[in-house]
Short mmCIF file of C-alpha atoms in Angstrom, two decimals:
data_model
loop_
_atom_site.label_atom_id
_atom_site.label_comp_id
_atom_site.label_asym_id
_atom_site.label_seq_id
_atom_site.Cartn_x
_atom_site.Cartn_y
_atom_site.Cartn_z
CA MET A 1 -4.69 25.65 -12.06
CA ASN A 2 -2.22 26.60 -14.78
CA ASN A 3 0.54 26.78 -12.16
CA LEU A 4 -0.20 23.21 -11.02
CA GLN A 5 -0.12 21.95 -14.59
CA SER A 6 3.20 23.68 -15.17
CA LEU A 7 4.61 22.21 -11.97
CA ASN A 8 3.34 18.76 -12.93
CA ARG A 9 5.05 19.02 -16.33
CA LYS A 10 8.31 19.96 -14.62
CA PHE A 11 8.03 16.98 -12.27
CA GLU A 12 7.32 14.66 -15.20
CA ALA A 13 10.29 16.03 -17.17
CA ILE A 14 12.58 15.46 -14.20
CA ALA A 15 11.23 11.92 -13.75
CA TRP A 16 11.70 11.12 -17.46
CA GLY A 17 15.22 12.52 -17.39
CA ALA A 18 16.11 10.58 -14.25
CA SER A 19 14.63 7.41 -15.74
CA PHE A 20 16.70 7.68 -18.91
CA ILE A 21 19.84 8.45 -16.94
CA TRP A 22 19.22 5.47 -14.67
CA TRP A 23 18.53 3.23 -17.66
CA GLY A 24 21.79 4.40 -19.22
CA VAL A 25 23.71 3.70 -16.02
CA THR A 26 22.31 0.17 -15.80
CA GLU A 27 23.24 -0.46 -19.44
CA LEU A 28 26.70 1.08 -19.01
CA PHE A 29 27.57 -1.11 -16.04
CA PRO A 30 26.45 -4.68 -16.77
CA SER A 31 28.03 -5.81 -13.50
CA LEU A 32 25.11 -4.29 -11.59
CA PRO A 33 22.80 -6.98 -10.19
CA GLU A 34 19.67 -8.04 -12.03
CA GLY A 35 16.64 -6.09 -10.89
CA ILE A 36 18.47 -2.93 -9.84
CA GLY A 37 17.11 -1.11 -12.89
CA ALA A 38 13.51 -1.93 -12.00
CA VAL A 39 14.07 -0.92 -8.38
CA GLY A 40 15.51 2.42 -9.53
CA ILE A 41 12.64 3.11 -11.91
CA GLY A 42 10.15 2.20 -9.17
CA LEU A 43 11.82 4.63 -6.78
CA ILE A 44 11.83 7.37 -9.43
CA LEU A 45 8.10 6.92 -10.09
CA LEU A 46 7.27 6.86 -6.39
CA GLY A 47 9.46 9.91 -5.88
CA LEU A 48 7.58 11.68 -8.67
CA ASN A 49 4.29 11.07 -6.90
CA ALA A 50 5.75 12.06 -3.53
CA ALA A 51 6.88 15.36 -5.04
CA ARG A 52 3.43 15.83 -6.56
CA SER A 53 1.74 15.21 -3.21
CA LEU A 54 4.07 17.55 -1.33
CA SER A 55 3.34 20.30 -3.88
CA ASP A 56 -0.45 19.88 -3.81
CA VAL A 57 -0.45 18.40 -7.32
CA PRO A 58 -2.71 15.34 -7.52
CA ALA A 59 -0.67 12.14 -7.58
CA SER A 60 -1.24 9.71 -10.42
CA SER A 61 -2.59 6.36 -9.27
CA PHE A 62 -1.23 4.77 -12.47
CA THR A 63 2.38 5.83 -11.93
CA THR A 64 2.08 5.01 -8.22
CA ALA A 65 0.92 1.48 -9.06
CA LEU A 66 3.59 1.17 -11.72
CA GLY A 67 6.26 2.36 -9.29
CA ILE A 68 5.18 -0.11 -6.62
CA LEU A 69 5.07 -2.91 -9.18
CA ALA A 70 8.55 -2.10 -10.51
CA LEU A 71 9.91 -1.87 -6.97
CA VAL A 72 8.42 -5.24 -5.96
CA LEU A 73 9.46 -7.09 -9.11
CA GLY A 74 12.95 -5.57 -8.99
CA GLY A 75 13.18 -6.57 -5.35
CA PHE A 76 12.28 -10.14 -6.26
CA GLU A 77 14.98 -10.13 -8.92
CA LEU A 78 17.52 -8.84 -6.42
CA ALA A 79 16.46 -11.40 -3.80
CA ARG A 80 16.46 -14.37 -6.18
CA PRO A 81 19.93 -15.55 -5.07
CA LEU A 82 18.69 -15.54 -1.47
CA PHE A 83 15.69 -17.71 -2.33
CA HIS A 84 17.79 -20.23 -4.32
CA LEU A 85 15.00 -20.68 -6.84
CA ALA A 86 15.49 -23.66 -9.11
CA PHE A 87 13.68 -21.88 -11.94
CA GLU A 88 13.91 -18.56 -13.72
CA LEU A 89 11.29 -16.06 -12.57
CA PRO A 90 9.83 -14.36 -15.70
CA VAL A 91 9.79 -10.89 -14.15
CA PHE A 92 9.24 -8.93 -17.36
CA ALA A 93 6.36 -11.18 -18.42
CA ILE A 94 4.76 -10.82 -14.98
CA PHE A 95 5.28 -7.06 -15.22
CA LEU A 96 3.47 -6.90 -18.57
CA ILE A 97 0.57 -9.03 -17.35
CA VAL A 98 0.06 -6.94 -14.22
CA LEU A 99 0.38 -3.75 -16.26
CA GLY A 100 -2.34 -5.00 -18.60
CA MET A 101 -4.53 -5.82 -15.63
CA ILE A 102 -4.04 -2.29 -14.29
CA PHE A 103 -5.16 -0.88 -17.64
CA LEU A 104 -8.28 -3.03 -17.64
#
């Protein structure tokens, strides 16, 4: 059990480090399209849970849901020019509302 906890902590540290690096990259290069940051964070969180599952560490349903949510909302942001929406989609507000619903 202690070995699984140690492995889980290592996975979480890698995911946090990758998240901060990705956040820094998206801030460093403002020419990147809107939504690419959320897509990256979603992929990092889903990758974290994939690594957990492959190593027999129980995956977190919270970070899985958060990863899927970030991936979907980031995908909508990236696809907005394709949809030619006449209005601004409040992605961050939607993200917060859905996150609150997950907590409840």
